[in-house]
Amino acid sequence: MEVTIKSPASSANLGPCFDCAGIAFPLYNYVKVRKTNDKKIRVIIDEKNDVREFIVDEKNIIFQSLKRFHEKINIDNTGYDVKIETNIPIARGLGSSASVISGALIGANELNGKPLKKNDLIDIAASIEGHPDNTTPALVGGFVIASIEDDGHVLYEKINWCKDWKISVCIPDYKLLTELARSVLPQKVDFKDAVYNIQKSAQLITALTTHNADIMKSALNDKIHQPYREKLVPGMSEIIKFLKKEKNVLGCVLSGAGPTLAVITDDDNICNVEKIVHKVWYDLDIKYEIMTFAPEENGATVV
Ligand code: HSE
């Protein structure tokens, strides 16, 4: 028996809410999961018809997900084939690994008679990534605030996104590994910068609950991760600076660990956004694509 899971992309941080907020998008990986009896985890990646197949080990996130799942249900892992049809660009800050982890976990849960609840899967997924801001929206959809609590469980809540606000993701054609993007972050942050981010995070939640565009404009700023990551994303600071002057733009932030930029607009007229991004990245010889989304309200589901 095989199950297929449709698992969405996501964008983490939304500027100030580092490691604790994310939003799911209607762009999907399809994860097909099948049980085998050879005790191996075989991963088949189908990236635009370029198909690669390999046996994975402890270093691989799918291996880790299935291992943790079986430890939790206390039944032997007899092996799986996991085929991923990838539509979410890899290593671009769009939660492709969270989508794959979520798909593998939901698939294994289905094939084993649903022994675990959604919250158990959310906990396992977050523990594999180390932060819950992509895995939780990938599993529950929508805009989510999530944290790993002291007892290891994820505490989360969905907050309604304002239906007039769209998100355009500007995806450059190069990869940036999260590991590298985290390695440039400082060990300590300045007290004033911490206070700044606390204020902006509070404003972001306020803006969403009151649909206040002026507060959202102020909220979409950050001083604890984006300034350090700028050097890894050529043109980012110029694009953010130019977009701040655009009337319908509420803000431009790094999507997750980058290099994708997420532009939040007060309508879906993104003509000027495209012009600005084109001007900066064309001059830097960076190819890119832009997609505009409203959030995906459903998390990963069996299809
Ligand atoms: N919150 C994470 C980061 C998202 O910014 O590093 C990337 O996985």
Coordinates of C-alpha atoms and ligand atoms in Angstrom, one line a residue:
M1 CA 0.0 0.0 0.0
E2 CA 1.2 3.5 -0.8
V3 CA -0.1 6.9 0.3
T4 CA 0.5 10.3 -1.3
I5 CA 0.8 13.4 0.8
K6 CA 0.4 16.9 -0.5
S7 CA 2.7 19.0 1.6
P8 CA 2.9 22.8 1.4
A9 CA 5.8 25.3 1.2
S10 CA 6.2 27.8 4.0
S11 CA 8.0 31.0 4.9
A12 CA 9.4 31.4 8.4
N13 CA 10.2 34.4 10.6
L14 CA 8.2 37.1 8.7
G15 CA 10.9 39.5 9.7
P16 CA 11.0 39.9 13.5
C17 CA 9.4 36.6 14.6
F18 CA 12.7 34.7 14.3
D19 CA 12.3 30.9 14.8
C20 CA 8.7 31.3 16.1
A21 CA 6.3 32.3 13.1
G22 CA 5.6 30.9 9.7
I23 CA 3.0 30.9 7.0
A24 CA 2.1 28.1 4.6
F25 CA 1.8 28.7 0.8
P26 CA -0.1 26.9 -2.0
L27 CA 3.0 25.4 -3.5
Y28 CA 3.4 21.7 -2.8
N29 CA 5.7 18.7 -2.7
Y30 CA 4.0 15.4 -3.2
V31 CA 5.5 12.7 -0.9
K32 CA 4.6 9.1 -1.8
V33 CA 5.3 6.7 1.1
R34 CA 5.3 2.9 0.8
K35 CA 6.3 0.3 3.4
T36 CA 8.9 -2.3 2.4
N37 CA 10.5 -5.2 4.2
D38 CA 14.2 -4.7 3.5
K39 CA 14.8 -2.5 6.6
K40 CA 16.1 0.3 4.3
I41 CA 14.9 3.8 3.8
R42 CA 15.0 4.4 0.1
V43 CA 14.5 8.0 -1.1
I44 CA 13.6 8.8 -4.7
I45 CA 13.7 12.4 -5.7
D46 CA 11.9 13.5 -8.8
E47 CA 12.9 17.1 -9.5
K48 CA 11.3 18.2 -12.8
N49 CA 11.7 14.6 -14.2
D50 CA 15.4 14.4 -13.1
V51 CA 15.0 11.3 -10.9
R52 CA 17.6 10.3 -8.3
E53 CA 17.4 7.4 -6.0
F54 CA 19.5 6.6 -2.9
I55 CA 19.4 4.6 0.4
V56 CA 19.6 7.1 3.2
D57 CA 21.1 7.0 6.7
E58 CA 21.0 8.8 10.1
K59 CA 22.2 12.1 8.4
N60 CA 19.1 12.3 6.3
I61 CA 15.9 14.1 7.5
I62 CA 13.6 11.4 6.1
F63 CA 15.5 8.7 7.9
Q64 CA 15.4 10.7 11.1
S65 CA 11.7 11.4 10.8
L66 CA 10.8 7.7 10.2
K67 CA 13.2 6.6 13.0
R68 CA 11.6 9.0 15.5
F69 CA 8.1 8.0 14.4
H70 CA 8.9 4.3 15.0
E71 CA 10.6 5.0 18.4
K72 CA 7.5 6.8 19.4
I73 CA 5.0 4.1 18.4
N74 CA 7.4 1.4 19.7
I75 CA 7.0 -0.8 16.6
D76 CA 10.0 -2.0 14.4
N77 CA 10.7 0.0 11.3
T78 CA 10.7 -2.6 8.5
G79 CA 11.7 -0.1 5.8
Y80 CA 10.1 2.5 3.5
D81 CA 10.3 3.8 0.0
V82 CA 9.7 7.6 0.0
K83 CA 9.3 9.2 -3.4
I84 CA 9.3 13.0 -3.5
E85 CA 7.9 15.0 -6.4
T86 CA 9.5 18.3 -5.7
N87 CA 7.8 21.6 -6.7
I88 CA 9.2 23.6 -3.8
P89 CA 12.6 25.0 -4.8
I90 CA 15.3 23.4 -2.5
A91 CA 17.4 25.5 -0.1
R92 CA 15.6 28.8 -1.0
G93 CA 14.0 29.5 2.4
L94 CA 10.6 28.1 1.4
G95 CA 10.4 25.2 3.8
S96 CA 11.1 22.4 1.3
S97 CA 12.7 20.2 4.1
A98 CA 9.8 20.9 6.5
S99 CA 7.4 19.9 3.7
V100 CA 9.2 16.6 3.2
I101 CA 9.5 15.8 6.9
S102 CA 5.8 16.5 7.3
G103 CA 4.9 14.3 4.3
A104 CA 7.0 11.4 5.5
L105 CA 5.5 11.6 9.0
I106 CA 1.9 11.8 7.8
G107 CA 2.5 9.0 5.3
A108 CA 4.1 6.7 7.9
N109 CA 1.3 7.5 10.4
E110 CA -1.4 6.5 7.7
L111 CA 0.4 3.3 6.8
N112 CA 0.6 2.2 10.4
G113 CA -3.1 2.8 11.2
K114 CA -2.8 6.4 12.6
P115 CA -1.3 5.6 16.0
L116 CA -0.1 9.2 16.5
K117 CA -2.1 12.4 16.8
K118 CA -1.3 15.5 14.8
N119 CA 0.4 17.1 17.8
D120 CA 2.8 14.2 18.2
L121 CA 3.8 14.6 14.5
I122 CA 4.2 18.4 15.1
D123 CA 6.6 17.7 18.0
I124 CA 8.6 15.1 16.0
A125 CA 8.9 17.4 13.0
A126 CA 10.0 20.4 15.0
S127 CA 12.6 18.3 16.9
I128 CA 14.2 17.3 13.6
E129 CA 14.4 20.8 12.3
G130 CA 15.3 22.2 15.7
H131 CA 12.7 25.0 15.4
P132 CA 9.0 24.8 14.7
D133 CA 8.4 27.8 12.3
N134 CA 8.4 25.8 9.0
T135 CA 7.3 22.4 10.2
T136 CA 4.2 23.6 12.1
P137 CA 2.6 25.6 9.2
A138 CA 3.5 22.7 6.9
L139 CA 1.5 20.4 9.1
V140 CA -1.4 22.7 10.1
G141 CA -1.5 25.4 7.3
G142 CA -2.1 29.2 7.7
F143 CA -0.1 31.7 9.7
V144 CA 1.2 30.1 12.8
I145 CA 3.0 31.2 16.0
A146 CA 4.9 28.2 17.4
S147 CA 7.6 27.5 20.0
I148 CA 9.3 24.4 21.4
E149 CA 8.5 24.5 25.1
D150 CA 10.8 23.4 27.9
D151 CA 9.1 20.0 27.9
G152 CA 9.9 19.5 24.2
H153 CA 6.3 19.9 23.0
V154 CA 5.4 22.5 20.4
L155 CA 2.9 25.1 21.6
Y156 CA 1.2 26.8 18.6
E157 CA -1.7 28.8 17.5
K158 CA -3.0 29.9 14.1
I159 CA -3.8 33.5 13.6
N160 CA -6.0 34.7 10.7
W161 CA -4.1 36.4 7.9
C162 CA -5.8 39.5 6.5
K163 CA -7.4 38.5 3.2
D164 CA -6.3 41.7 1.5
W165 CA -2.6 41.1 2.2
K166 CA -0.8 39.0 -0.4
I167 CA 2.7 37.6 -0.3
S168 CA 5.0 37.7 -3.3
V169 CA 8.0 35.4 -3.0
C170 CA 11.0 36.5 -5.1
I171 CA 13.1 33.3 -5.5
P172 CA 16.6 33.8 -6.8
D173 CA 18.1 30.9 -8.8
Y174 CA 20.8 30.0 -6.3
K175 CA 20.7 27.9 -3.1
L176 CA 21.6 29.0 0.4
L177 CA 21.8 26.3 3.0
T178 CA 20.1 27.1 6.3
E179 CA 23.3 25.8 8.1
L180 CA 25.3 28.5 6.4
A181 CA 22.6 31.2 7.0
R182 CA 22.6 30.2 10.7
S183 CA 26.4 30.1 11.0
V184 CA 26.6 33.9 10.3
L185 CA 24.3 34.8 13.2
P186 CA 25.9 36.2 16.4
Q187 CA 26.2 34.3 19.7
K188 CA 24.8 37.3 21.5
V189 CA 22.5 40.2 20.4
D190 CA 22.6 43.8 21.6
F191 CA 19.9 44.5 24.3
K192 CA 18.5 47.4 22.2
D193 CA 18.1 45.1 19.1
A194 CA 16.4 42.4 21.3
V195 CA 13.9 45.1 22.5
Y196 CA 13.4 46.2 19.0
N197 CA 12.5 42.7 17.8
I198 CA 10.1 42.2 20.8
Q199 CA 8.3 45.4 19.8
K200 CA 8.1 44.4 16.2
S201 CA 6.9 40.9 17.0
A202 CA 4.1 42.3 19.2
Q203 CA 3.2 44.7 16.5
L204 CA 3.0 42.0 13.9
I205 CA 0.5 40.0 15.9
T206 CA -1.5 43.2 16.7
A207 CA -1.5 44.1 13.0
L208 CA -2.9 40.7 12.1
T209 CA -5.6 40.7 14.7
T210 CA -6.7 44.3 14.0
H211 CA -5.9 44.3 10.2
N212 CA -4.0 47.5 10.7
A213 CA -1.7 48.1 7.7
D214 CA 0.2 51.0 9.3
I215 CA 1.2 48.7 12.2
M216 CA 2.1 45.9 9.8
K217 CA 4.4 48.3 8.0
S218 CA 6.2 49.1 11.2
A219 CA 6.3 45.4 12.2
L220 CA 8.0 43.9 9.2
N221 CA 11.5 44.8 10.3
D222 CA 14.2 42.9 12.1
K223 CA 17.5 43.5 13.8
I224 CA 18.5 40.1 15.0
H225 CA 19.0 37.9 11.9
Q226 CA 18.5 39.8 8.6
P227 CA 21.3 42.3 9.1
Y228 CA 23.8 39.4 9.5
R229 CA 22.4 37.4 6.6
E230 CA 22.4 40.4 4.1
K231 CA 25.9 39.6 2.9
L232 CA 24.6 36.1 1.7
V233 CA 21.8 37.7 -0.4
P234 CA 23.2 40.2 -2.9
G235 CA 20.8 43.0 -3.6
M236 CA 18.6 42.3 -0.5
S237 CA 19.2 45.6 1.3
E238 CA 18.7 47.6 -1.9
I239 CA 15.4 45.8 -2.7
I240 CA 14.1 46.3 0.9
K241 CA 15.1 50.0 0.8
F242 CA 13.4 50.7 -2.6
L243 CA 10.3 48.7 -1.7
K244 CA 9.8 50.7 1.5
K245 CA 8.8 53.7 -0.7
E246 CA 6.1 51.8 -2.6
K247 CA 2.6 52.7 -1.5
N248 CA 1.0 49.2 -1.5
V249 CA 4.1 47.4 0.0
L250 CA 3.8 46.7 3.7
G251 CA 7.2 45.2 3.9
C252 CA 9.9 43.0 2.5
V253 CA 11.6 40.3 4.6
L254 CA 13.9 37.4 4.1
S255 CA 11.8 34.2 3.7
G256 CA 13.1 31.9 6.4
A257 CA 16.9 31.7 6.2
G258 CA 16.8 33.1 2.6
P259 CA 17.8 33.7 -0.2
T260 CA 14.1 34.2 -1.2
L261 CA 12.6 37.6 -0.3
A262 CA 9.0 37.8 0.8
V263 CA 7.1 41.0 -0.1
I264 CA 3.9 41.6 1.7
T265 CA 1.5 43.9 -0.2
D266 CA -1.8 45.4 0.6
D267 CA -3.3 44.2 -2.7
D268 CA -2.0 41.9 -5.4
N269 CA -0.9 44.7 -7.8
I270 CA 2.8 43.8 -7.7
C271 CA 3.8 45.5 -10.9
N272 CA 6.2 47.9 -9.1
V273 CA 7.5 45.2 -6.9
E274 CA 8.5 43.2 -10.0
K275 CA 10.1 46.3 -11.5
I276 CA 12.2 47.0 -8.4
V277 CA 13.3 43.4 -8.0
H278 CA 14.1 43.2 -11.7
K279 CA 16.2 46.4 -11.6
V280 CA 18.4 45.2 -8.7
W281 CA 18.8 41.6 -9.5
Y282 CA 19.2 42.1 -13.3
D283 CA 22.1 44.5 -12.6
L284 CA 23.6 41.8 -10.4
D285 CA 23.0 39.1 -13.0
I286 CA 20.7 37.1 -10.7
K287 CA 18.0 35.1 -12.3
Y288 CA 14.8 34.8 -10.3
E289 CA 11.1 34.0 -10.4
I290 CA 8.3 35.7 -8.5
M291 CA 5.1 34.0 -7.2
T292 CA 2.3 35.7 -5.4
F293 CA 0.2 33.9 -2.9
A294 CA -2.5 34.1 -0.3
P295 CA -1.8 31.6 2.5
E296 CA -2.6 27.9 2.2
E297 CA -5.0 27.3 5.1
N298 CA -4.6 23.5 5.1
G299 CA -1.5 21.6 6.2
A300 CA -0.1 18.5 4.7
T301 CA -2.9 16.1 3.7
V302 CA -3.3 12.7 2.2
V303 CA -4.6 12.9 -1.4
Ligands
HSE1 N1 13.9 30.3 11.5 C1 14.8 29.6 10.7 C2 16.0 30.5 10.4 C3 14.1 29.2 9.4 O1 15.7 31.6 10.1 O2 17.1 30.0 10.4 C4 15.0 28.3 8.5 O3 14.8 27.0 8.7

